mmCIF file of C-alpha atoms in Angstrom:
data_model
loop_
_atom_site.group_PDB
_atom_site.id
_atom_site.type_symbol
_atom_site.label_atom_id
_atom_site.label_comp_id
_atom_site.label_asym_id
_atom_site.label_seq_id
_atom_site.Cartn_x
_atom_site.Cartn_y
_atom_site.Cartn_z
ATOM 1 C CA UNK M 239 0.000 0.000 0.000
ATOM 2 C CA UNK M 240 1.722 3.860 -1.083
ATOM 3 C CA UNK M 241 1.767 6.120 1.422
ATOM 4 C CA UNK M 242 1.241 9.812 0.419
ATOM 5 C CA UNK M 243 2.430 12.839 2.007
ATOM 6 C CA UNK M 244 0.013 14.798 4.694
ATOM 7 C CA UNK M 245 -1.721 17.307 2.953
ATOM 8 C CA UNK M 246 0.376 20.031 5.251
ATOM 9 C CA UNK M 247 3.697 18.454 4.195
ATOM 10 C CA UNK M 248 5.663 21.537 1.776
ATOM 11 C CA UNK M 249 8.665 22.105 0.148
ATOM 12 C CA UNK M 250 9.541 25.413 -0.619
ATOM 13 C CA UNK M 251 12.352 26.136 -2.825
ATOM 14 C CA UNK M 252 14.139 29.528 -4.388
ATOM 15 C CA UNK M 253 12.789 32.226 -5.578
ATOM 16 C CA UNK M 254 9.514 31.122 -4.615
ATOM 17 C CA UNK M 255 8.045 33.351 -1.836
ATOM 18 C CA UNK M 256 6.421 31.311 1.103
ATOM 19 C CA UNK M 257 4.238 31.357 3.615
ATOM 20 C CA UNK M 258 5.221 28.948 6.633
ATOM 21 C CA UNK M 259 2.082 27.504 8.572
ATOM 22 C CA UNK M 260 3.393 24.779 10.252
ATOM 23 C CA UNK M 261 7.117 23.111 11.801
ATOM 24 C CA UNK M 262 9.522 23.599 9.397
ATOM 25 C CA UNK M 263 13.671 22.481 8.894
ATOM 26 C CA UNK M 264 15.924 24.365 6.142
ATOM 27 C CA UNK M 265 18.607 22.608 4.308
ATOM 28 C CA UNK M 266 22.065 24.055 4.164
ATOM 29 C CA UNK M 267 25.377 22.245 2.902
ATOM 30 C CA UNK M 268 27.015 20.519 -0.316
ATOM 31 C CA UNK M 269 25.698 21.674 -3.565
ATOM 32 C CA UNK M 270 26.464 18.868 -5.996
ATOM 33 C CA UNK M 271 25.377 19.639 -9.581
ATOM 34 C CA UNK M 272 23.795 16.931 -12.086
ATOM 35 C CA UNK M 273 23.763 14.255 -9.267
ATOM 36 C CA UNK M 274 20.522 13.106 -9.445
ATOM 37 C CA UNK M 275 18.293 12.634 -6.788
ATOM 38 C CA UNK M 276 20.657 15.525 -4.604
ATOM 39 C CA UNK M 277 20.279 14.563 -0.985
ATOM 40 C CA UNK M 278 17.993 17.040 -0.286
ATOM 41 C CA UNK M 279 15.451 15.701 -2.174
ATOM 42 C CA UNK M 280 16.232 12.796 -0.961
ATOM 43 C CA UNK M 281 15.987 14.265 2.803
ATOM 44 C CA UNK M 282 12.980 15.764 2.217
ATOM 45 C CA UNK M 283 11.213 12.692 0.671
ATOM 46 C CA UNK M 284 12.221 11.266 3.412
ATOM 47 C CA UNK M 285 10.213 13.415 5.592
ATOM 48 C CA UNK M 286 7.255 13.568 3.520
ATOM 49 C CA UNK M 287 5.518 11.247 6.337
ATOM 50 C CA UNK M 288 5.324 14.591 8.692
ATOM 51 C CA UNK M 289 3.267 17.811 8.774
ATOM 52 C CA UNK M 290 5.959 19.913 8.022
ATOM 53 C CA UNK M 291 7.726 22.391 5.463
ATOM 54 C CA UNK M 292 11.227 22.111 4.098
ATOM 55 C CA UNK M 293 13.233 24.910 2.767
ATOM 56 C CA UNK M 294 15.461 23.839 0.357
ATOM 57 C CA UNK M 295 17.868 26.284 -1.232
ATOM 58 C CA UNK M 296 18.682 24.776 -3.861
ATOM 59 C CA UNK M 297 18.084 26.389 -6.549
ATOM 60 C CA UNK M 298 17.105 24.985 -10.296
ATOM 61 C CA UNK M 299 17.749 27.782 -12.144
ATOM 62 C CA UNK M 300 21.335 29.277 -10.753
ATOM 63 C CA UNK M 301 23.405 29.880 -13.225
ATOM 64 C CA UNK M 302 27.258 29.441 -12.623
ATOM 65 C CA UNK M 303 27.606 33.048 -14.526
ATOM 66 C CA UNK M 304 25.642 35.230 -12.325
ATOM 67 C CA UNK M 305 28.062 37.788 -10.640
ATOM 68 C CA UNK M 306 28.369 36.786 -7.072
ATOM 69 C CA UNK M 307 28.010 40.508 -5.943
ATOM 70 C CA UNK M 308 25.070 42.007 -3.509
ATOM 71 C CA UNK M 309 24.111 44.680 -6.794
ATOM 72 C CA UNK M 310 23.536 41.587 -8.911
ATOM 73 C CA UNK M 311 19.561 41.612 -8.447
ATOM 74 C CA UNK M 312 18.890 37.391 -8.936
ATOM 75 C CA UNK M 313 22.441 36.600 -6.530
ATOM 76 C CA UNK M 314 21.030 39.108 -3.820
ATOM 77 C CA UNK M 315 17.302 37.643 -3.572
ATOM 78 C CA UNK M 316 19.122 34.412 -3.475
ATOM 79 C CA UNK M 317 20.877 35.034 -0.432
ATOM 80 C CA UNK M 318 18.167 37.257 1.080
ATOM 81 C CA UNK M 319 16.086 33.856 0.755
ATOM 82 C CA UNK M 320 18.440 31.703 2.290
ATOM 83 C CA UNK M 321 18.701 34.154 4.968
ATOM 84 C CA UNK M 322 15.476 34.288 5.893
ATOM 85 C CA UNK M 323 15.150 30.371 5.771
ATOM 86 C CA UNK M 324 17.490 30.478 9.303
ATOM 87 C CA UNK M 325 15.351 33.300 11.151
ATOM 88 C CA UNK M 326 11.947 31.059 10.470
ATOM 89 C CA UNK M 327 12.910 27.349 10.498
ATOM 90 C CA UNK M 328 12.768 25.713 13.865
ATOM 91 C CA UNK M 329 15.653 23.556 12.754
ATOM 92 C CA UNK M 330 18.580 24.410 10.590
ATOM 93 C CA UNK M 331 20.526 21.301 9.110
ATOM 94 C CA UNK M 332 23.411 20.952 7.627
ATOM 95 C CA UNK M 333 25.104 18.204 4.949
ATOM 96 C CA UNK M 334 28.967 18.054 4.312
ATOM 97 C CA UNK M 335 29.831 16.038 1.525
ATOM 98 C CA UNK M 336 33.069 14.320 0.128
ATOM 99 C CA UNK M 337 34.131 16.261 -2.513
ATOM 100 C CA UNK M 338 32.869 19.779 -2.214
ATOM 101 C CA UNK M 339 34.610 22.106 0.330
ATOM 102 C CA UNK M 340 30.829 23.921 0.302
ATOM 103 C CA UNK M 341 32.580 27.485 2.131
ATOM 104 C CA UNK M 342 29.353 29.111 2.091
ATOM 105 C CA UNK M 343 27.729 26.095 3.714
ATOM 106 C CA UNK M 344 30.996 26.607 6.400
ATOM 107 C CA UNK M 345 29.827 30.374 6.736
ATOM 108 C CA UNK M 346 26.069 29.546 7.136
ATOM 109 C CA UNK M 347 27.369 27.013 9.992
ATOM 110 C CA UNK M 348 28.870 29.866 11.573
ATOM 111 C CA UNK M 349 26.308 32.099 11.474
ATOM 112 C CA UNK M 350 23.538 29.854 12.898
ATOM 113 C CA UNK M 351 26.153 27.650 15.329
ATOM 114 C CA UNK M 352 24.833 29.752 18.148
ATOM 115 C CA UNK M 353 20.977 29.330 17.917
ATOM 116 C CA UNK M 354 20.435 25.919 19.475
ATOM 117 C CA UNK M 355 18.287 25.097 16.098
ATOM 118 C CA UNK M 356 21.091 23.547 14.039
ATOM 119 C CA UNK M 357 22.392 19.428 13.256
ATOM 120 C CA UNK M 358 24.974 18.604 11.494
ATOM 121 C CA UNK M 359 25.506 15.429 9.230
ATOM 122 C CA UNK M 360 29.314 15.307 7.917
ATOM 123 C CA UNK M 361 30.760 12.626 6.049
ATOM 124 C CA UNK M 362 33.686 11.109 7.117
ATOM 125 C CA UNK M 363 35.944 11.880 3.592
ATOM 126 C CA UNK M 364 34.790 15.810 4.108
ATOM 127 C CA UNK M 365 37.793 17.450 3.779
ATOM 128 C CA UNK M 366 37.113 20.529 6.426
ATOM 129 C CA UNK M 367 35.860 17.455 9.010
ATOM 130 C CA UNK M 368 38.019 18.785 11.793
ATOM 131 C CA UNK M 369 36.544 22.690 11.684
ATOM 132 C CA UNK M 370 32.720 20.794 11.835
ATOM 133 C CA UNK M 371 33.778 18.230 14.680
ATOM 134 C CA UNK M 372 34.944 21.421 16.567
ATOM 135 C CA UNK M 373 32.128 24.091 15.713
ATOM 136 C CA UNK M 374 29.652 21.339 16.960
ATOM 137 C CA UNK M 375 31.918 20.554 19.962
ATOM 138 C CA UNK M 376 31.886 24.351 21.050
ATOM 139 C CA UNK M 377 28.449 24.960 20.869
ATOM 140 C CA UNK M 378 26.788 21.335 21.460
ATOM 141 C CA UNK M 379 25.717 20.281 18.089
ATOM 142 C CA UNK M 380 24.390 16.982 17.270
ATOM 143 C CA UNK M 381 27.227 15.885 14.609
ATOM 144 C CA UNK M 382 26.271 12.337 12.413
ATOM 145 C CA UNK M 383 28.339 11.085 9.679
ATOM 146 C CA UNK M 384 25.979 9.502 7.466
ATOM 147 C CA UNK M 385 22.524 10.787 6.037
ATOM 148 C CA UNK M 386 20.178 8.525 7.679
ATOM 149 C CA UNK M 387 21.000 9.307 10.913
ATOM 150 C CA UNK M 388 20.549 13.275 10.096
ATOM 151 C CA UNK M 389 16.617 12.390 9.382
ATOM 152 C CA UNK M 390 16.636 10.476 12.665
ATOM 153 C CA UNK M 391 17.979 13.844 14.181
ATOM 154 C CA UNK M 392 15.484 15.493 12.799
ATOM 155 C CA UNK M 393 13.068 13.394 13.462
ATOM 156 C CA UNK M 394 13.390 13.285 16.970
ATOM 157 C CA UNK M 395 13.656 16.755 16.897
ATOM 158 C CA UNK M 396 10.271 17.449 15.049
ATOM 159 C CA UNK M 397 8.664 14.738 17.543
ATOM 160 C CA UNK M 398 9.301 17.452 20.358
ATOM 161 C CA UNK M 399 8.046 20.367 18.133
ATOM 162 C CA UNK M 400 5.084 18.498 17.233
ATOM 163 C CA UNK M 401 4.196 16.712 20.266
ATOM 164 C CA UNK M 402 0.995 17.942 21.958
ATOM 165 C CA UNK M 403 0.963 19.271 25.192
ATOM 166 C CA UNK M 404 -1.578 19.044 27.732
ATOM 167 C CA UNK M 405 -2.401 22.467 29.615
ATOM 168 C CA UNK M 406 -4.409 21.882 33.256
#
């Protein structure tokens, strides 16, 4: 028997403005180009069972010759959407893949280290392994080194945002 998606089950992807109306995680890390299905998509399938909304920066149409410069209209809304991912997702998770130093994936991990809202999956052939294993070290990230285990992170992370609570 197929199981489908809940109806309130989204995923939201650049430039595409959204609305978020329910838990929701945003994908940051290794962009690998042509590599069909990326893990993001396969992530998010993967979640498909809960009523939640992935953000999923990746974006179809980039092209490689867009100028990389916050005047360059299509670069800027790009970032601006990423941005904005972080400030509404309750959980911000991160992929580090062999093969891809992904700096602006290293940045991002920066950024959001702080915010108690971030897990980490990082493979064990990344190349930068050592700056992850001590960013999540310093500020008490869950680190996992293979992709399952990041859903199972998340997961158990959207059980607590999604579990009902009993007031009286």
């Amino acid at each position: 028997m197929a199981t489908t998606a809940p109806s309130d089950f989204a995923v939201h992807k650049p430039p595409a403005k959204y609305v978020i109306k329910s838990p929701s995680v945003v994908l940051y890390g290794s962009v690998e180009v042509g590599i069909a299905p990326s893990w993001q998509d396969k992530l998010a399938a993967s979640l498909s069972s809960l009523p939640i909304a992935v953000l999923n920066p990746l974006r179809e149409d980039w092209d490689k010759t867009w100028i990389e410069d916050i005047s360059f209209p299509k670069f800027r809304e790009q970032v601006e959407w990423e941005m904005d991912c972080a400030k509404v997702a309750d959980i911000i998770a991160f992929y580090f893949g062999p093969g891809s130093l992904a700096p602006i994936s290293l940045l991002e991990l920066g950024m959001y280290a702080a915010t108690g809202k971030v897990v980490v999956c990082c493979h064990p052939n990344y190349e930068k392994k050592g700056n992850i294993q001590m960013v999540c070290l310093r500020y008490g990230i869950p680190l996992v080194a293979e992709l399952g285990k990041l859903e199972e992170l998340i997961r158990e992370r959207f059980q607590r945002i999604l579990k009902p609570t009993n007031i009286g």
